[in-house]
Tab-separated table of C-alpha atoms in Angstrom:
chain	number	residue	atom	x	y	z
A	162	MET	CA	20.062	-0.153	-6.449
A	163	GLU	CA	21.499	0.124	-2.913
A	164	GLU	CA	24.952	0.926	-4.260
A	165	LYS	CA	23.605	3.863	-6.281
A	166	THR	CA	22.083	5.635	-3.292
A	167	GLN	CA	25.391	7.234	-2.352
A	168	SER	CA	25.213	9.440	-5.467
A	169	LEU	CA	21.575	10.316	-4.781
A	170	PHE	CA	22.665	12.705	-2.043
A	171	ASP	CA	25.152	14.691	-4.047
A	172	LEU	CA	24.297	18.241	-2.952
A	173	GLU	CA	24.926	19.563	-6.443
A	174	ASN	CA	22.229	17.305	-7.899
A	175	GLN	CA	19.461	18.011	-5.397
A	176	VAL	CA	16.438	19.905	-6.690
A	177	ALA	CA	16.323	21.641	-3.297
A	178	PRO	CA	17.037	20.792	0.362
A	179	LEU	CA	14.944	17.796	1.387
A	180	GLY	CA	12.329	18.142	4.117
A	181	ILE	CA	9.739	15.673	5.398
A	182	ILE	CA	6.608	16.683	7.293
A	183	THR	CA	4.867	13.864	9.156
A	184	LEU	CA	1.180	14.175	9.932
A	185	GLU	CA	-0.360	12.530	12.965
A	186	GLY	CA	-0.922	8.844	12.357
A	187	ALA	CA	1.905	8.441	9.838
A	188	GLU	CA	4.796	8.522	12.313
A	189	GLU	CA	5.823	4.852	12.073
A	190	LEU	CA	6.109	4.791	8.285
A	191	SER	CA	7.696	8.251	8.134
A	192	GLU	CA	10.379	7.332	10.678
A	193	LYS	CA	11.362	4.278	8.649
A	194	ILE	CA	11.526	6.311	5.421
A	195	ASP	CA	13.644	8.926	7.165
A	196	ALA	CA	16.002	6.270	8.575
A	197	HIS	CA	16.771	4.962	5.072
A	198	LEU	CA	17.326	8.463	3.706
A	199	VAL	CA	19.611	9.455	6.598
A	200	ARG	CA	21.685	6.281	6.217
A	201	TRP	CA	22.182	6.888	2.492
A	202	ALA	CA	22.957	10.562	3.056
A	203	LYS	CA	25.639	9.745	5.630
A	204	ARG	CA	27.226	7.272	3.216
A	205	ALA	CA	27.378	10.115	0.707
A	206	GLY	CA	29.205	12.298	3.266
A	207	MET	CA	26.326	14.458	4.491
A	208	ASP	CA	26.153	15.434	8.163
A	209	VAL	CA	22.460	14.916	8.862
A	210	ASP	CA	20.485	13.277	11.673
A	211	THR	CA	16.990	13.617	10.212
A	212	PHE	CA	15.127	15.122	7.291
A	213	ARG	CA	11.915	15.422	9.294
A	214	LEU	CA	10.682	18.919	10.061
A	215	ARG	CA	8.717	19.807	13.178
A	216	SER	CA	5.011	20.385	12.651
A	217	ASN	CA	1.776	20.089	14.582
A	218	CYS	CA	-1.996	20.255	14.108
A	219	PRO	CA	-3.406	21.092	17.561
A	220	ARG	CA	-7.135	20.839	18.245
A	221	PHE	CA	-9.485	23.033	20.226
A	222	ASN	CA	-12.194	21.472	22.394
A	223	SER	CA	-14.763	22.560	19.820
A	224	GLY	CA	-13.094	20.277	17.271
A	225	ASP	CA	-11.529	23.101	15.265
A	226	ALA	CA	-7.846	22.817	14.456
A	227	LYS	CA	-4.920	24.614	12.889
A	228	GLY	CA	-1.698	23.605	11.182
A	229	ILE	CA	1.684	24.776	12.486
A	230	ILE	CA	5.121	24.280	10.919
A	231	GLU	CA	7.690	24.948	13.622
A	232	GLN	CA	10.740	25.629	11.451
A	233	THR	CA	11.540	27.179	8.115
A	234	VAL	CA	10.489	25.449	4.899
A	235	ARG	CA	11.596	28.226	2.559
A	236	GLY	CA	13.200	26.743	-0.540
A	237	TYR	CA	12.659	23.123	0.581
A	238	ASP	CA	11.620	20.190	-1.549
A	239	LEU	CA	8.835	19.289	0.864
A	240	PHE	CA	7.360	15.788	1.230
A	241	VAL	CA	4.238	15.519	3.397
A	242	VAL	CA	3.456	12.000	4.657
A	243	VAL	CA	-0.178	11.274	5.563
A	244	ASP	CA	-2.062	8.075	6.414
A	245	VAL	CA	-5.723	8.877	5.870
A	246	GLY	CA	-6.693	5.347	6.935
A	247	ASN	CA	-5.311	5.560	10.481
A	248	TYR	CA	-8.296	5.633	12.820
A	249	SER	CA	-6.286	5.225	16.036
A	250	PRO	CA	-5.444	8.930	16.730
A	251	THR	CA	-8.032	10.756	18.815
A	252	TYR	CA	-8.785	14.372	19.680
A	253	PRO	CA	-10.998	16.045	22.318
A	254	TYR	CA	-14.447	17.039	21.147
A	255	PHE	CA	-16.796	18.619	23.720
A	256	GLY	CA	-15.388	16.413	26.454
A	257	MET	CA	-15.332	13.257	24.325
A	258	GLU	CA	-12.491	11.455	22.580
A	259	ASN	CA	-13.205	11.449	18.850
A	260	HIS	CA	-11.302	9.132	16.504
A	261	MET	CA	-9.804	10.727	13.415
A	262	SER	CA	-11.500	9.865	10.142
A	263	PRO	CA	-10.084	10.096	6.609
A	264	ASP	CA	-11.749	13.511	6.404
A	265	ASP	CA	-9.836	14.701	9.492
A	266	HIS	CA	-6.512	13.517	8.072
A	267	PHE	CA	-7.185	15.199	4.736
A	268	GLN	CA	-8.047	18.471	6.479
A	269	ASN	CA	-4.769	18.285	8.436
A	270	LEU	CA	-2.922	17.773	5.160
A	271	LYS	CA	-4.446	20.954	3.765
A	272	ARG	CA	-3.670	22.786	7.007
A	273	VAL	CA	0.082	22.117	6.871
A	274	ILE	CA	0.136	23.039	3.185
A	275	GLN	CA	-1.527	26.329	4.116
A	276	ALA	CA	0.953	26.810	6.960
A	277	SER	CA	3.843	26.548	4.503
A	278	SER	CA	2.513	29.800	2.984
A	279	GLY	CA	3.835	29.060	-0.489
A	280	LYS	CA	7.454	29.163	0.701
A	281	PRO	CA	8.675	25.637	-0.278
A	282	HIS	CA	10.436	25.134	-3.584
A	283	ARG	CA	8.041	22.241	-4.268
A	284	ILE	CA	5.320	20.408	-2.352
A	285	ASN	CA	4.943	16.636	-2.733
A	286	VAL	CA	2.399	14.462	-0.938
A	287	ILE	CA	2.998	10.827	0.061
A	288	MET	CA	-0.504	9.429	0.539
A	289	PRO	CA	-0.301	5.603	0.338
A	290	THR	CA	-4.058	5.246	0.848
A	291	LEU	CA	-5.634	7.632	-1.636
A	292	TYR	CA	-8.236	9.833	0.038
A	293	GLY	CA	-11.640	9.282	-1.551
A	294	GLY	CA	-10.122	6.568	-3.712
A	295	ARG	CA	-13.069	4.205	-3.319
A	296	GLN	CA	-15.525	6.899	-4.490
A	297	HIS	CA	-13.837	7.350	-7.844
A	298	ARG	CA	-16.727	7.377	-10.308
A	299	ARG	CA	-20.270	8.690	-10.557
A	300	ASN	CA	-23.185	6.363	-11.282
A	301	TYR	CA	-26.110	8.459	-10.045
A	302	ARG	CA	-26.296	11.828	-8.285
A	303	GLU	CA	-23.161	11.130	-6.273
A	304	SER	CA	-20.094	12.973	-5.104
A	305	LEU	CA	-16.703	12.425	-6.719
A	306	ASP	CA	-14.578	12.637	-3.581
A	307	GLY	CA	-11.299	11.290	-4.989
A	308	ALA	CA	-11.251	13.499	-8.080
A	309	PHE	CA	-12.257	16.635	-6.192
A	310	ALA	CA	-9.638	16.034	-3.475
A	311	LEU	CA	-6.894	15.827	-6.109
A	312	GLN	CA	-8.110	19.074	-7.669
A	313	GLU	CA	-8.039	20.751	-4.246
A	314	LEU	CA	-4.431	19.721	-3.676
A	315	HIS	CA	-3.432	20.826	-7.173
A	316	ASN	CA	-5.021	24.239	-6.603
A	317	MET	CA	-3.054	24.541	-3.339
A	318	GLY	CA	0.248	24.095	-5.152
A	319	VAL	CA	0.958	20.377	-4.736
A	320	GLN	CA	3.052	19.214	-7.677
A	321	ASN	CA	3.410	15.477	-7.060
A	322	ILE	CA	1.350	12.809	-5.312
A	323	LEU	CA	2.618	9.336	-4.521
A	324	THR	CA	0.010	6.698	-3.784
A	325	PHE	CA	-0.154	2.914	-3.863
A	326	ASP	CA	-2.511	0.546	-5.631
A	327	ALA	CA	-5.212	3.137	-6.293
A	328	HIS	CA	-8.652	1.573	-6.569
A	329	ASP	CA	-8.919	3.148	-10.015
A	330	PRO	CA	-5.767	5.053	-11.107
A	331	ARG	CA	-7.786	6.771	-13.832
A	332	VAL	CA	-8.831	9.235	-11.137
A	333	GLN	CA	-5.602	11.061	-12.021
A	334	ASN	CA	-7.366	12.283	-15.155
A	335	ALA	CA	-8.955	14.902	-12.884
A	336	VAL	CA	-5.523	16.587	-12.550
A	337	PRO	CA	-3.700	16.075	-15.862
A	338	LEU	CA	-1.085	18.747	-15.063
A	339	MET	CA	-0.085	17.330	-11.657
A	340	GLY	CA	2.391	14.505	-11.095
A	341	PHE	CA	0.568	11.383	-9.953
A	342	ASP	CA	2.518	8.171	-9.333
A	343	ASN	CA	0.619	5.007	-8.487
A	344	LEU	CA	3.141	2.393	-7.311
A	345	MET	CA	2.481	-1.300	-6.782
A	346	PRO	CA	4.102	-3.464	-4.065
A	347	SER	CA	4.408	-6.484	-6.369
A	348	TYR	CA	8.116	-7.164	-5.896
A	349	GLN	CA	8.046	-6.610	-2.137
A	350	VAL	CA	5.167	-9.041	-1.485
A	351	LEU	CA	6.710	-11.799	-3.597
A	352	LYS	CA	10.034	-11.339	-1.843
A	353	GLY	CA	8.265	-11.530	1.513
A	354	MET	CA	6.288	-14.606	0.507
A	355	PHE	CA	9.348	-16.514	-0.729
A	356	ARG	CA	11.196	-15.620	2.458
A	357	SER	CA	8.311	-16.704	4.720
A	358	PHE	CA	7.545	-19.883	2.750
A	359	PRO	CA	10.873	-21.046	1.241
A	360	ASP	CA	9.379	-24.363	0.102
A	361	LEU	CA	7.178	-22.681	-2.513
A	362	VAL	CA	7.685	-24.066	-6.011
A	363	ILE	CA	6.796	-21.569	-8.703
A	364	ASP	CA	5.757	-23.563	-11.748
A	365	ARG	CA	2.518	-24.475	-13.532
A	366	ASP	CA	2.135	-27.793	-11.736
A	367	GLU	CA	2.664	-26.462	-8.210
A	368	PHE	CA	1.483	-22.850	-8.085
A	369	MET	CA	-1.458	-20.817	-9.377
A	370	VAL	CA	-2.702	-17.217	-9.252
A	371	ILE	CA	-6.416	-16.484	-8.912
A	372	SER	CA	-8.140	-13.131	-9.279
A	373	PRO	CA	-10.819	-12.575	-6.603
A	374	ASP	CA	-13.061	-10.725	-9.099
A	375	GLU	CA	-13.030	-9.025	-12.479
A	376	GLY	CA	-11.862	-5.738	-10.927
A	377	ALA	CA	-8.594	-7.310	-9.765
A	378	LEU	CA	-7.796	-9.027	-13.063
A	379	ASP	CA	-4.974	-6.693	-14.095
A	380	ARG	CA	-2.891	-7.076	-10.942
A	381	ASN	CA	-3.315	-10.856	-10.844
A	382	MET	CA	-2.576	-11.179	-14.563
A	383	PHE	CA	0.695	-9.379	-13.850
A	384	TYR	CA	1.645	-11.856	-11.098
A	385	ALA	CA	0.694	-14.865	-13.231
A	386	SER	CA	2.563	-13.513	-16.250
A	387	VAL	CA	5.771	-12.644	-14.454
A	388	MET	CA	5.823	-15.978	-12.598
A	389	GLY	CA	4.827	-17.994	-15.667
A	390	VAL	CA	1.918	-19.816	-13.996
A	391	GLU	CA	-1.773	-20.413	-14.721
A	392	MET	CA	-4.428	-17.914	-13.659
A	393	GLY	CA	-8.085	-18.381	-12.768
A	394	MET	CA	-10.696	-15.953	-11.477
A	395	PHE	CA	-13.853	-15.732	-9.432
A	396	TYR	CA	-16.982	-14.000	-10.636
A	397	LYS	CA	-19.027	-12.305	-7.923
A	398	ARG	CA	-22.717	-13.054	-8.461
A	399	ARG	CA	-24.613	-10.232	-6.766
A	400	ASP	CA	-28.182	-9.548	-5.723
A	401	TYR	CA	-28.986	-6.345	-7.593
A	402	SER	CA	-32.451	-6.093	-6.039
A	403	ARG	CA	-31.161	-4.725	-2.731
A	404	MET	CA	-28.356	-2.695	-1.141
A	405	VAL	CA	-26.330	-3.544	1.982
A	406	ASP	CA	-23.738	-1.082	3.326
A	407	GLY	CA	-23.918	0.901	0.092
A	408	ARG	CA	-23.434	-2.010	-2.315
A	409	ASN	CA	-25.272	-4.995	-3.780
A	410	PRO	CA	-24.562	-8.064	-1.618
A	411	ILE	CA	-22.622	-11.019	-3.050
A	412	VAL	CA	-24.750	-14.126	-3.489
A	413	ALA	CA	-22.004	-16.528	-4.561
A	414	HIS	CA	-18.492	-16.751	-5.988
A	415	GLU	CA	-18.341	-18.627	-9.290
A	416	TYR	CA	-14.929	-20.030	-10.263
A	417	LEU	CA	-13.578	-19.815	-13.803
A	418	GLY	CA	-10.260	-21.491	-14.565
A	419	THR	CA	-8.183	-24.654	-14.531
A	420	ASP	CA	-8.077	-27.196	-11.725
A	421	VAL	CA	-6.475	-26.014	-8.462
A	422	LYS	CA	-6.100	-29.491	-6.955
A	423	GLY	CA	-2.707	-30.027	-5.334
A	424	LYS	CA	-1.525	-26.477	-6.030
A	425	ASP	CA	-0.580	-23.520	-3.851
A	426	VAL	CA	-2.968	-20.649	-4.627
A	427	PHE	CA	-2.108	-16.942	-4.462
A	428	VAL	CA	-4.808	-14.236	-4.524
A	429	ALA	CA	-4.007	-10.506	-4.642
A	430	ASP	CA	-6.360	-7.567	-4.096
A	431	ASP	CA	-6.051	-3.901	-3.218
A	432	ILE	CA	-7.907	-4.065	0.102
A	433	ILE	CA	-9.177	-6.522	2.676
A	434	SER	CA	-12.020	-4.676	4.369
A	435	SER	CA	-14.423	-7.108	6.022
A	436	GLY	CA	-12.525	-10.015	4.452
A	437	GLU	CA	-15.705	-11.985	3.756
A	438	SER	CA	-15.002	-12.305	0.025
A	439	MET	CA	-11.417	-13.458	0.593
A	440	LEU	CA	-12.522	-16.104	3.096
A	441	ASP	CA	-15.262	-17.343	0.751
A	442	ILE	CA	-12.607	-17.795	-1.938
A	443	ALA	CA	-10.268	-19.560	0.504
A	444	VAL	CA	-12.977	-22.060	1.469
A	445	ASN	CA	-13.921	-22.556	-2.188
A	446	VAL	CA	-10.403	-23.370	-3.422
A	447	LYS	CA	-9.684	-25.586	-0.411
A	448	LYS	CA	-12.819	-27.608	-1.172
A	449	ARG	CA	-11.497	-27.952	-4.718
A	450	GLY	CA	-8.327	-29.544	-3.358
A	451	ALA	CA	-5.874	-26.623	-3.228
A	452	ARG	CA	-2.801	-27.402	-1.123
A	453	ARG	CA	-2.280	-23.976	0.465
A	454	PHE	CA	-4.000	-20.609	0.195
A	455	PHE	CA	-2.126	-17.288	0.351
A	456	ALA	CA	-3.815	-13.885	0.209
A	457	PHE	CA	-2.290	-10.472	-0.279
A	458	ALA	CA	-3.853	-7.032	0.072
A	459	THR	CA	-1.982	-3.765	-0.177
A	460	PHE	CA	-4.257	-2.416	2.553
A	461	ALA	CA	-5.230	-5.117	5.035
A	462	ILE	CA	-7.539	-3.152	7.322
A	463	PHE	CA	-9.876	-5.907	8.623
A	464	ALA	CA	-12.726	-3.494	9.333
A	465	LYS	CA	-14.840	-6.222	10.961
A	466	GLY	CA	-12.151	-7.720	13.157
A	467	LEU	CA	-9.922	-10.794	13.021
A	468	ASP	CA	-12.101	-13.552	14.468
A	469	ALA	CA	-13.231	-14.948	11.122
A	470	PHE	CA	-9.628	-15.169	9.886
A	471	ASP	CA	-8.509	-16.771	13.152
A	472	LYS	CA	-11.204	-19.422	12.693
A	473	ALA	CA	-10.270	-20.020	9.043
A	474	TYR	CA	-6.593	-20.390	9.955
A	475	LYS	CA	-7.349	-22.923	12.714
A	476	GLU	CA	-9.536	-24.907	10.309
A	477	GLY	CA	-6.775	-24.932	7.680
A	478	MET	CA	-8.670	-22.773	5.196
A	479	LEU	CA	-5.859	-20.228	4.834
A	480	ASP	CA	-2.099	-20.425	5.312
A	481	GLY	CA	-0.921	-16.831	5.126
A	482	VAL	CA	-2.188	-13.295	4.634
A	483	PHE	CA	0.273	-10.649	3.494
A	484	GLY	CA	-0.285	-6.917	3.960
A	485	THR	CA	1.864	-3.810	3.744
A	486	ASN	CA	2.723	-1.256	6.405
A	487	LEU	CA	1.334	1.542	4.205
A	488	THR	CA	-1.578	2.095	6.550
A	489	TYR	CA	-2.435	1.482	10.203
A	490	ARG	CA	-2.341	-2.077	11.529
A	491	THR	CA	-3.406	-3.000	15.037
A	492	GLU	CA	-0.963	-4.726	17.359
A	493	GLU	CA	-3.371	-7.684	17.460
A	494	LEU	CA	-3.054	-8.076	13.687
A	495	LYS	CA	0.737	-7.810	13.750
A	496	ASN	CA	0.898	-10.659	16.284
A	497	ARG	CA	-1.357	-13.064	14.389
A	498	PRO	CA	0.502	-16.222	13.240
A	499	TRP	CA	-1.165	-16.042	9.824
A	500	PHE	CA	-0.284	-12.386	9.084
A	501	TYR	CA	2.958	-11.383	7.359
A	502	GLU	CA	3.884	-7.711	7.077
A	503	VAL	CA	5.493	-6.305	3.932
A	504	ASP	CA	7.672	-3.264	4.678
A	505	MET	CA	7.384	-0.578	1.981
A	506	SER	CA	9.454	2.169	3.625
A	507	LYS	CA	12.624	1.500	1.599
A	508	TYR	CA	10.663	1.590	-1.646
A	509	ILE	CA	9.197	4.992	-0.728
A	510	ALA	CA	12.642	6.250	0.331
A	511	TYR	CA	13.973	5.368	-3.138
A	512	TYR	CA	11.125	7.358	-4.662
A	513	VAL	CA	11.737	10.387	-2.427
A	514	SER	CA	15.457	10.391	-3.105
A	515	ALA	CA	15.009	9.947	-6.854
A	516	LEU	CA	12.442	12.751	-7.067
A	517	ASN	CA	14.591	15.036	-4.949
A	518	HIS	CA	17.388	14.575	-7.476
A	519	ASP	CA	15.223	14.788	-10.610
A	520	MET	CA	15.991	11.186	-11.514
A	521	ALA	CA	13.761	8.895	-13.576
A	522	ILE	CA	11.490	6.644	-11.535
A	523	SER	CA	10.407	4.297	-14.322
A	524	ARG	CA	12.407	1.432	-12.770
A	525	LEU	CA	10.543	1.947	-9.499
A	526	ILE	CA	7.148	1.911	-11.198
A	527	ASP	CA	7.846	-1.247	-13.246
A	528	PRO	CA	9.286	-4.005	-11.010
A	529	HIS	CA	9.253	-6.676	-13.744
A	530	ALA	CA	13.049	-6.940	-14.006
A	531	LYS	CA	13.492	-7.184	-10.228
A	532	ILE	CA	10.840	-9.885	-9.933
A	533	THR	CA	12.443	-11.854	-12.753
A	534	ALA	CA	15.818	-11.652	-10.971
A	535	LEU	CA	14.164	-12.706	-7.703
A	536	LEU	CA	12.609	-15.761	-9.345
A	537	GLU	CA	15.909	-16.712	-10.956
A	538	LYS	CA	17.606	-16.450	-7.571
A	539	CYS	CA	14.845	-18.546	-6.027
A	540	HIS	CA	15.231	-21.300	-8.630
A	541	GLU	CA	19.029	-21.206	-8.426
A	542	GLU	CA	19.129	-21.516	-4.647
A	543	ARG	CA	16.561	-24.297	-4.726
A	544	ARG	CA	18.789	-26.232	-7.085
A	545	LYS	CA	21.734	-25.801	-4.722
A	546	ASN	CA	20.076	-26.139	-1.331
A	547	SER	CA	17.210	-27.747	0.462
A	548	PRO	CA	14.217	-25.418	1.032
A	549	GLU	CA	15.226	-24.881	4.663
A	550	GLN	CA	18.525	-23.310	3.592
A	551	LEU	CA	17.071	-20.761	1.164
A	552	SER	CA	17.814	-17.115	1.844
A	553	PHE	CA	16.448	-14.024	0.133
């Protein structure tokens, strides 16, 4: 697809001039996206240094804020990049430093949309972590944060939202007339895993995919199907008589599936929050004789710190944890020997460029063909070379 990017910046095919607004906390990812777009644009003969537009959301000491766009956006195909999961930015609040919450990031998103005053040709939102995505359904007298947030953005004129690995993509039913693309990092994580562990053998005797629970069955079935390996799953037995941190606590993980002895095990989920469930699974499969344990989460946030994973790594319970750069990661996490980062900026840049030129994105949404080609390349190079000489 790299060769085709030159034509993506044909001025005659653009929907409108491309502009990117970066909200506080999303600078790292936005800069990488912009770098890809600028490189492709220059190859196509465009004289451009950046597509990013200057904006700001200053705060008053009372905590109030406002959105400012510092240059024209009239007629632009506007892409607003926001990381609602980044808790590292702070702002002054009555003499204290207050960390930004998902609510603060979402308010800033609405502020810059307001500041655009309806002048852009189109407004698109890149929100890798979907705001309110974990509160996606109503069981009792509860709020529906994710659905209502999407309706708010639709009413403000947003036409497209790009998110990743939504906890329940059916939340898009709340806005049936708005573009909603839920992309999966399947190809990128497999590419990263094969590059980091070139001795992996992907066949039924050497490798296995396991779903951490029934909610993650679909994504793990995809990995098992495309790689042609066996799949097992864990069933979370919960104590429904009490609530801890808003949910029924897990009593035990019950395994359902074929024998894992002597195999490398791969487990994929949308989020690692506390990580307790993932570590329980790692210990369980290791006791069953698994050779190595690899975990992947689109959003590896480690809300309760890294100590438990450090301990598990030292004890040989886990061999690698993969996570994307779609949300904030601490420097401590990036430097851990067991953590491997999966860069998604190029994937998003493809999406932005394709949308800006009214091109189909079906190939981006379905990575099956690319994964199949990657596996074929993996097998071919293994036949030719020793594992140490593999390159991806």
